[in-house]
Amino acid sequence: MSDLASRSAAPSGADRAAGARRGWRPWRLLARLNGPQTLGRGPAFWGGFVIVCMLVGIYPLFSDGWTVGNTAYFFTWTFMAMGLCVIWGYAGALSFGQTAFFGLSGYAYGVLTLNIGSAYGFTFLALAIGVGMSALLALLLGYFLFYGRISGVFLGIVTLSVTLVFETFMAQTAGPEWTIGSARLNGFNGMTGMPPLTLPWFDGELVLWPDIPLYYLLMGMVIVCYLALRIFVNSRFGNVLVAIRENPDRAETLGYDIRRYQLGAFIVGSSLAGLSGVLYTAWGQYITPNSMGLYAAALPIVWVAVGGRSDLTATLIGTLAVLWVFQTLTIYGSQYALVVMGALLLVTVLFAPRGLVLGLVDLAGWASGRLRRNGPASGQEDA
Amino acid sequence: MAILETRALEKNFGGVFVARAINFEMQPGEIHCLIGPNGAGKSSFFRLILGQHQPSAGTIWFDGQEITPLKSFQRIRLGISVKFQVPGIFKALSVWQNLEIGLQYHMQGDSLSAEIRQVLDFIELTDQATERAGNLSHGQQQWLEIGMAMSVKPKLLLLDEPTAGMSPQETAKTGEMVRTLNAEGMSILAVEHDMTFVRQIAQQVTVLHFGEIFAQGTIDQIVADERVAKIYLGKTNEA
């Protein structure tokens, strides 16, 4: 060993900036699509990914309009699930109140578009503003939470309280005095009548009703979001998030201000919850206080836990599967749907604590003898 | 100028003192061992230095700068690093990732990979690089954490019972590691119960008792001190 103790412990800001400049290469970003924090790598995985994308792409050609629109509805929720996966699964902070951001952005989209309309692509600006409002709320709330060193179950209690306060407040806005411009908040019945996402299209407009165009837009957004989050969690920032999840004291004593990293993850995850809120509102042209209630707040936890909270792919697959099962159950026996969801969560916690999708992956790996007895742990050469 | 100094440092929890008027000084390049009976306040002293406890009174100085008001991560960035008593590694991650997370603050790309390989070689875990850290033996986990702590090239390395649970061979190997790091200029402050290990590495020894400095000196002076033998070793030298 030579010279192990010769470097200063604290590199200057200029050193780090120079290092960052040296490291800024597009292929470095793309390389982070594969990494120790995400399931799947290599030609087999990405070949399968392309095939799945192609199948999802041609699916509307073989399905009816209602089913395509309904699948688009499933897509709207995946952003909130992936965001919660980042906050909970990667950063280790269980937020029980992601629906607060969902509702805030949804209502913001409604108020803006009911007042200004959909001309000149304004609905997309409203989408951006709605998501930005969630990011701002996450910055404010997260600052007090993480810089106040709130963690564990208390973080869940505070975030759940926030969403329940939002729900309670919006539920009492039924009177005519609760109007913003021409948008009535409408209390417990919720706000309706806002335009769907609308694109300027040659001489007219392309209105994205819950049908094929919206399906393709949402499919593209899900793919882009999934790939971007893979890069994010496999980045240096993502490495620190995982370190905080595993051992926050150790992460801090490696020189990281863990509050900043937790706040960053919270803002990213909450913005995605806001994105879900806007897309949901635009999809159905309504938003109600129920979307921020206890029942609504619990569902993302179930989706993410059942799929596998510590991996984006598992979360995405699990969320779509659970949404489909839940909707089917609701259609054929609404009174039992939530009970079955609770049972599913219990079974997952007891028999596949890493989640059903990751549990199946582990099982397949064990059966083929390709994974080590206690699960994968890669990382070499990913630096 | 001392690398580490505490002036009238005190910490009490509801009237119970874990540190009482500690005036401690450690010179650069020194290997200094803290010994004392269980409950003497050794680990609390480390937590005070790291900023995980805020002192009730007194100040802490590192490399000529007062660090008392600084957060833990800010102290680390100044050049302090620590190996905890209970291995503070990321058990679900690979050995490689454990080191990468510590080092990525300082470097990236090829130089990062090269540095990780160098540290792996030093802590003799090259063959376990892709293993889950939680699957390592206890001694290997201790070495991994020493690797993580020293990889950030601190000026001052705090080691809280670095040989706890190790075999005699592992303990001897750890002593060699510590001396190698010290030979390259790293100051080391270690809490240790194993007197064989203390004899192997210590240049200066401080004995803590009920949160106070009870004795200070070279290892030979401390071992020859009847009062230390009585409170710490439970016997006299004649016994």
JSON list of N, CA and C in Angstrom, two decimals, chain B residues 68-105:
[
{"chain": "B", "resi": 68, "resn": "THR", "atom": "N", "xyz": [-16.77, 23.10, 17.97]},
{"chain": "B", "resi": 68, "resn": "THR", "atom": "CA", "xyz": [-17.91, 22.84, 18.87]},
{"chain": "B", "resi": 68, "resn": "THR", "atom": "C", "xyz": [-19.26, 23.10, 18.21]},
{"chain": "B", "resi": 69, "resn": "PRO", "atom": "N", "xyz": [-19.44, 24.21, 17.46]},
{"chain": "B", "resi": 69, "resn": "PRO", "atom": "CA", "xyz": [-20.78, 24.45, 16.90]},
{"chain": "B", "resi": 69, "resn": "PRO", "atom": "C", "xyz": [-21.06, 23.71, 15.60]},
{"chain": "B", "resi": 70, "resn": "LEU", "atom": "N", "xyz": [-20.08, 23.00, 15.07]},
{"chain": "B", "resi": 70, "resn": "LEU", "atom": "CA", "xyz": [-20.26, 22.39, 13.75]},
{"chain": "B", "resi": 70, "resn": "LEU", "atom": "C", "xyz": [-21.08, 21.10, 13.82]},
{"chain": "B", "resi": 71, "resn": "LYS", "atom": "N", "xyz": [-21.81, 20.85, 12.74]},
{"chain": "B", "resi": 71, "resn": "LYS", "atom": "CA", "xyz": [-22.54, 19.59, 12.61]},
{"chain": "B", "resi": 71, "resn": "LYS", "atom": "C", "xyz": [-21.55, 18.46, 12.36]},
{"chain": "B", "resi": 72, "resn": "SER", "atom": "N", "xyz": [-22.06, 17.25, 12.53]},
{"chain": "B", "resi": 72, "resn": "SER", "atom": "CA", "xyz": [-21.22, 16.07, 12.39]},
{"chain": "B", "resi": 72, "resn": "SER", "atom": "C", "xyz": [-20.55, 16.01, 11.01]},
{"chain": "B", "resi": 73, "resn": "PHE", "atom": "N", "xyz": [-21.36, 16.19, 9.95]},
{"chain": "B", "resi": 73, "resn": "PHE", "atom": "CA", "xyz": [-20.79, 16.05, 8.61]},
{"chain": "B", "resi": 73, "resn": "PHE", "atom": "C", "xyz": [-19.77, 17.14, 8.31]},
{"chain": "B", "resi": 74, "resn": "GLN", "atom": "N", "xyz": [-19.94, 18.30, 8.95]},
{"chain": "B", "resi": 74, "resn": "GLN", "atom": "CA", "xyz": [-18.98, 19.39, 8.73]},
{"chain": "B", "resi": 74, "resn": "GLN", "atom": "C", "xyz": [-17.64, 19.05, 9.38]},
{"chain": "B", "resi": 75, "resn": "ARG", "atom": "N", "xyz": [-17.70, 18.40, 10.53]},
{"chain": "B", "resi": 75, "resn": "ARG", "atom": "CA", "xyz": [-16.45, 17.98, 11.20]},
{"chain": "B", "resi": 75, "resn": "ARG", "atom": "C", "xyz": [-15.72, 16.94, 10.35]},
{"chain": "B", "resi": 76, "resn": "ILE", "atom": "N", "xyz": [-16.52, 16.02, 9.77]},
{"chain": "B", "resi": 76, "resn": "ILE", "atom": "CA", "xyz": [-15.92, 14.98, 8.93]},
{"chain": "B", "resi": 76, "resn": "ILE", "atom": "C", "xyz": [-15.20, 15.63, 7.75]},
{"chain": "B", "resi": 77, "resn": "ARG", "atom": "N", "xyz": [-15.83, 16.64, 7.17]},
{"chain": "B", "resi": 77, "resn": "ARG", "atom": "CA", "xyz": [-15.24, 17.28, 5.99]},
{"chain": "B", "resi": 77, "resn": "ARG", "atom": "C", "xyz": [-13.95, 18.02, 6.34]},
{"chain": "B", "resi": 78, "resn": "LEU", "atom": "N", "xyz": [-13.80, 18.38, 7.60]},
{"chain": "B", "resi": 78, "resn": "LEU", "atom": "CA", "xyz": [-12.56, 19.04, 8.01]},
{"chain": "B", "resi": 78, "resn": "LEU", "atom": "C", "xyz": [-11.41, 18.04, 8.10]},
{"chain": "B", "resi": 79, "resn": "GLY", "atom": "N", "xyz": [-11.75, 16.75, 8.23]},
{"chain": "B", "resi": 79, "resn": "GLY", "atom": "CA", "xyz": [-10.67, 15.76, 8.27]},
{"chain": "B", "resi": 79, "resn": "GLY", "atom": "C", "xyz": [-10.73, 14.82, 9.46]},
{"chain": "B", "resi": 80, "resn": "ILE", "atom": "N", "xyz": [-11.92, 14.58, 9.98]},
{"chain": "B", "resi": 80, "resn": "ILE", "atom": "CA", "xyz": [-12.07, 13.58, 11.04]},
{"chain": "B", "resi": 80, "resn": "ILE", "atom": "C", "xyz": [-12.85, 12.41, 10.46]},
{"chain": "B", "resi": 81, "resn": "SER", "atom": "N", "xyz": [-12.48, 11.20, 10.84]},
{"chain": "B", "resi": 81, "resn": "SER", "atom": "CA", "xyz": [-13.24, 10.04, 10.40]},
{"chain": "B", "resi": 81, "resn": "SER", "atom": "C", "xyz": [-13.36, 9.08, 11.57]},
{"chain": "B", "resi": 82, "resn": "VAL", "atom": "N", "xyz": [-14.30, 8.16, 11.47]},
{"chain": "B", "resi": 82, "resn": "VAL", "atom": "CA", "xyz": [-14.56, 7.29, 12.62]},
{"chain": "B", "resi": 82, "resn": "VAL", "atom": "C", "xyz": [-14.91, 5.88, 12.20]},
{"chain": "B", "resi": 83, "resn": "LYS", "atom": "N", "xyz": [-14.49, 4.94, 13.02]},
{"chain": "B", "resi": 83, "resn": "LYS", "atom": "CA", "xyz": [-14.96, 3.57, 12.95]},
{"chain": "B", "resi": 83, "resn": "LYS", "atom": "C", "xyz": [-15.72, 3.32, 14.24]},
{"chain": "B", "resi": 84, "resn": "PHE", "atom": "N", "xyz": [-17.00, 2.97, 14.11]},
{"chain": "B", "resi": 84, "resn": "PHE", "atom": "CA", "xyz": [-17.85, 2.80, 15.29]},
{"chain": "B", "resi": 84, "resn": "PHE", "atom": "C", "xyz": [-17.56, 1.50, 16.02]},
{"chain": "B", "resi": 85, "resn": "GLN", "atom": "N", "xyz": [-18.06, 1.43, 17.25]},
{"chain": "B", "resi": 85, "resn": "GLN", "atom": "CA", "xyz": [-17.88, 0.22, 18.06]},
{"chain": "B", "resi": 85, "resn": "GLN", "atom": "C", "xyz": [-18.61, -0.96, 17.42]},
{"chain": "B", "resi": 86, "resn": "VAL", "atom": "N", "xyz": [-19.90, -0.75, 17.12]},
{"chain": "B", "resi": 86, "resn": "VAL", "atom": "CA", "xyz": [-20.66, -1.76, 16.37]},
{"chain": "B", "resi": 86, "resn": "VAL", "atom": "C", "xyz": [-20.44, -1.44, 14.89]},
{"chain": "B", "resi": 87, "resn": "PRO", "atom": "N", "xyz": [-20.01, -2.42, 14.09]},
{"chain": "B", "resi": 87, "resn": "PRO", "atom": "CA", "xyz": [-19.67, -2.10, 12.70]},
{"chain": "B", "resi": 87, "resn": "PRO", "atom": "C", "xyz": [-20.75, -1.29, 12.01]},
{"chain": "B", "resi": 88, "resn": "GLY", "atom": "N", "xyz": [-20.40, -0.11, 11.57]},
{"chain": "B", "resi": 88, "resn": "GLY", "atom": "CA", "xyz": [-21.34, 0.80, 10.92]},
{"chain": "B", "resi": 88, "resn": "GLY", "atom": "C", "xyz": [-21.19, 0.73, 9.43]},
{"chain": "B", "resi": 89, "resn": "ILE", "atom": "N", "xyz": [-21.44, -0.45, 8.89]},
{"chain": "B", "resi": 89, "resn": "ILE", "atom": "CA", "xyz": [-21.32, -0.62, 7.44]},
{"chain": "B", "resi": 89, "resn": "ILE", "atom": "C", "xyz": [-22.71, -0.70, 6.84]},
{"chain": "B", "resi": 90, "resn": "PHE", "atom": "N", "xyz": [-22.79, -0.67, 5.52]},
{"chain": "B", "resi": 90, "resn": "PHE", "atom": "CA", "xyz": [-24.07, -0.79, 4.83]},
{"chain": "B", "resi": 90, "resn": "PHE", "atom": "C", "xyz": [-24.23, -2.26, 4.46]},
{"chain": "B", "resi": 91, "resn": "LYS", "atom": "N", "xyz": [-24.91, -3.00, 5.32]},
{"chain": "B", "resi": 91, "resn": "LYS", "atom": "CA", "xyz": [-24.87, -4.47, 5.21]},
{"chain": "B", "resi": 91, "resn": "LYS", "atom": "C", "xyz": [-25.54, -5.01, 3.96]},
{"chain": "B", "resi": 92, "resn": "ALA", "atom": "N", "xyz": [-26.54, -4.30, 3.45]},
{"chain": "B", "resi": 92, "resn": "ALA", "atom": "CA", "xyz": [-27.24, -4.81, 2.27]},
{"chain": "B", "resi": 92, "resn": "ALA", "atom": "C", "xyz": [-26.49, -4.52, 0.98]},
{"chain": "B", "resi": 93, "resn": "LEU", "atom": "N", "xyz": [-25.44, -3.72, 1.06]},
{"chain": "B", "resi": 93, "resn": "LEU", "atom": "CA", "xyz": [-24.70, -3.35, -0.14]},
{"chain": "B", "resi": 93, "resn": "LEU", "atom": "C", "xyz": [-23.42, -4.16, -0.24]},
{"chain": "B", "resi": 94, "resn": "SER", "atom": "N", "xyz": [-22.84, -4.14, -1.41]},
{"chain": "B", "resi": 94, "resn": "SER", "atom": "CA", "xyz": [-21.60, -4.90, -1.60]},
{"chain": "B", "resi": 94, "resn": "SER", "atom": "C", "xyz": [-20.43, -4.19, -0.92]},
{"chain": "B", "resi": 95, "resn": "VAL", "atom": "N", "xyz": [-19.38, -4.94, -0.73]},
{"chain": "B", "resi": 95, "resn": "VAL", "atom": "CA", "xyz": [-18.16, -4.36, -0.15]},
{"chain": "B", "resi": 95, "resn": "VAL", "atom": "C", "xyz": [-17.68, -3.20, -1.01]},
{"chain": "B", "resi": 96, "resn": "TRP", "atom": "N", "xyz": [-17.72, -3.40, -2.31]},
{"chain": "B", "resi": 96, "resn": "TRP", "atom": "CA", "xyz": [-17.29, -2.36, -3.25]},
{"chain": "B", "resi": 96, "resn": "TRP", "atom": "C", "xyz": [-18.11, -1.08, -3.06]},
{"chain": "B", "resi": 97, "resn": "GLN", "atom": "N", "xyz": [-19.46, -1.26, -2.99]},
{"chain": "B", "resi": 97, "resn": "GLN", "atom": "CA", "xyz": [-20.32, -0.09, -2.84]},
{"chain": "B", "resi": 97, "resn": "GLN", "atom": "C", "xyz": [-20.05, 0.63, -1.52]},
{"chain": "B", "resi": 98, "resn": "ASN", "atom": "N", "xyz": [-19.80, -0.13, -0.47]},
{"chain": "B", "resi": 98, "resn": "ASN", "atom": "CA", "xyz": [-19.51, 0.50, 0.82]},
{"chain": "B", "resi": 98, "resn": "ASN", "atom": "C", "xyz": [-18.34, 1.48, 0.69]},
{"chain": "B", "resi": 99, "resn": "LEU", "atom": "N", "xyz": [-17.30, 1.03, 0.00]},
{"chain": "B", "resi": 99, "resn": "LEU", "atom": "CA", "xyz": [-16.13, 1.90, -0.16]},
{"chain": "B", "resi": 99, "resn": "LEU", "atom": "C", "xyz": [-16.41, 3.02, -1.16]},
{"chain": "B", "resi": 100, "resn": "GLU", "atom": "N", "xyz": [-17.17, 2.69, -2.19]},
{"chain": "B", "resi": 100, "resn": "GLU", "atom": "CA", "xyz": [-17.49, 3.70, -3.21]},
{"chain": "B", "resi": 100, "resn": "GLU", "atom": "C", "xyz": [-18.25, 4.88, -2.60]},
{"chain": "B", "resi": 101, "resn": "ILE", "atom": "N", "xyz": [-19.20, 4.57, -1.73]},
{"chain": "B", "resi": 101, "resn": "ILE", "atom": "CA", "xyz": [-20.01, 5.64, -1.15]},
{"chain": "B", "resi": 101, "resn": "ILE", "atom": "C", "xyz": [-19.14, 6.57, -0.30]},
{"chain": "B", "resi": 102, "resn": "GLY", "atom": "N", "xyz": [-18.15, 6.00, 0.36]},
{"chain": "B", "resi": 102, "resn": "GLY", "atom": "CA", "xyz": [-17.26, 6.84, 1.16]},
{"chain": "B", "resi": 102, "resn": "GLY", "atom": "C", "xyz": [-16.35, 7.69, 0.29]},
{"chain": "B", "resi": 103, "resn": "LEU", "atom": "N", "xyz": [-15.92, 7.13, -0.81]},
{"chain": "B", "resi": 103, "resn": "LEU", "atom": "CA", "xyz": [-14.89, 7.80, -1.62]},
{"chain": "B", "resi": 103, "resn": "LEU", "atom": "C", "xyz": [-15.45, 8.72, -2.69]},
{"chain": "B", "resi": 104, "resn": "GLN", "atom": "N", "xyz": [-16.71, 8.52, -3.09]},
{"chain": "B", "resi": 104, "resn": "GLN", "atom": "CA", "xyz": [-17.22, 9.26, -4.24]},
{"chain": "B", "resi": 104, "resn": "GLN", "atom": "C", "xyz": [-17.32, 10.76, -3.97]},
{"chain": "B", "resi": 105, "resn": "TYR", "atom": "N", "xyz": [-17.27, 11.14, -2.71]},
{"chain": "B", "resi": 105, "resn": "TYR", "atom": "CA", "xyz": [-17.27, 12.58, -2.38]},
{"chain": "B", "resi": 105, "resn": "TYR", "atom": "C", "xyz": [-15.98, 13.23, -2.85]}
]
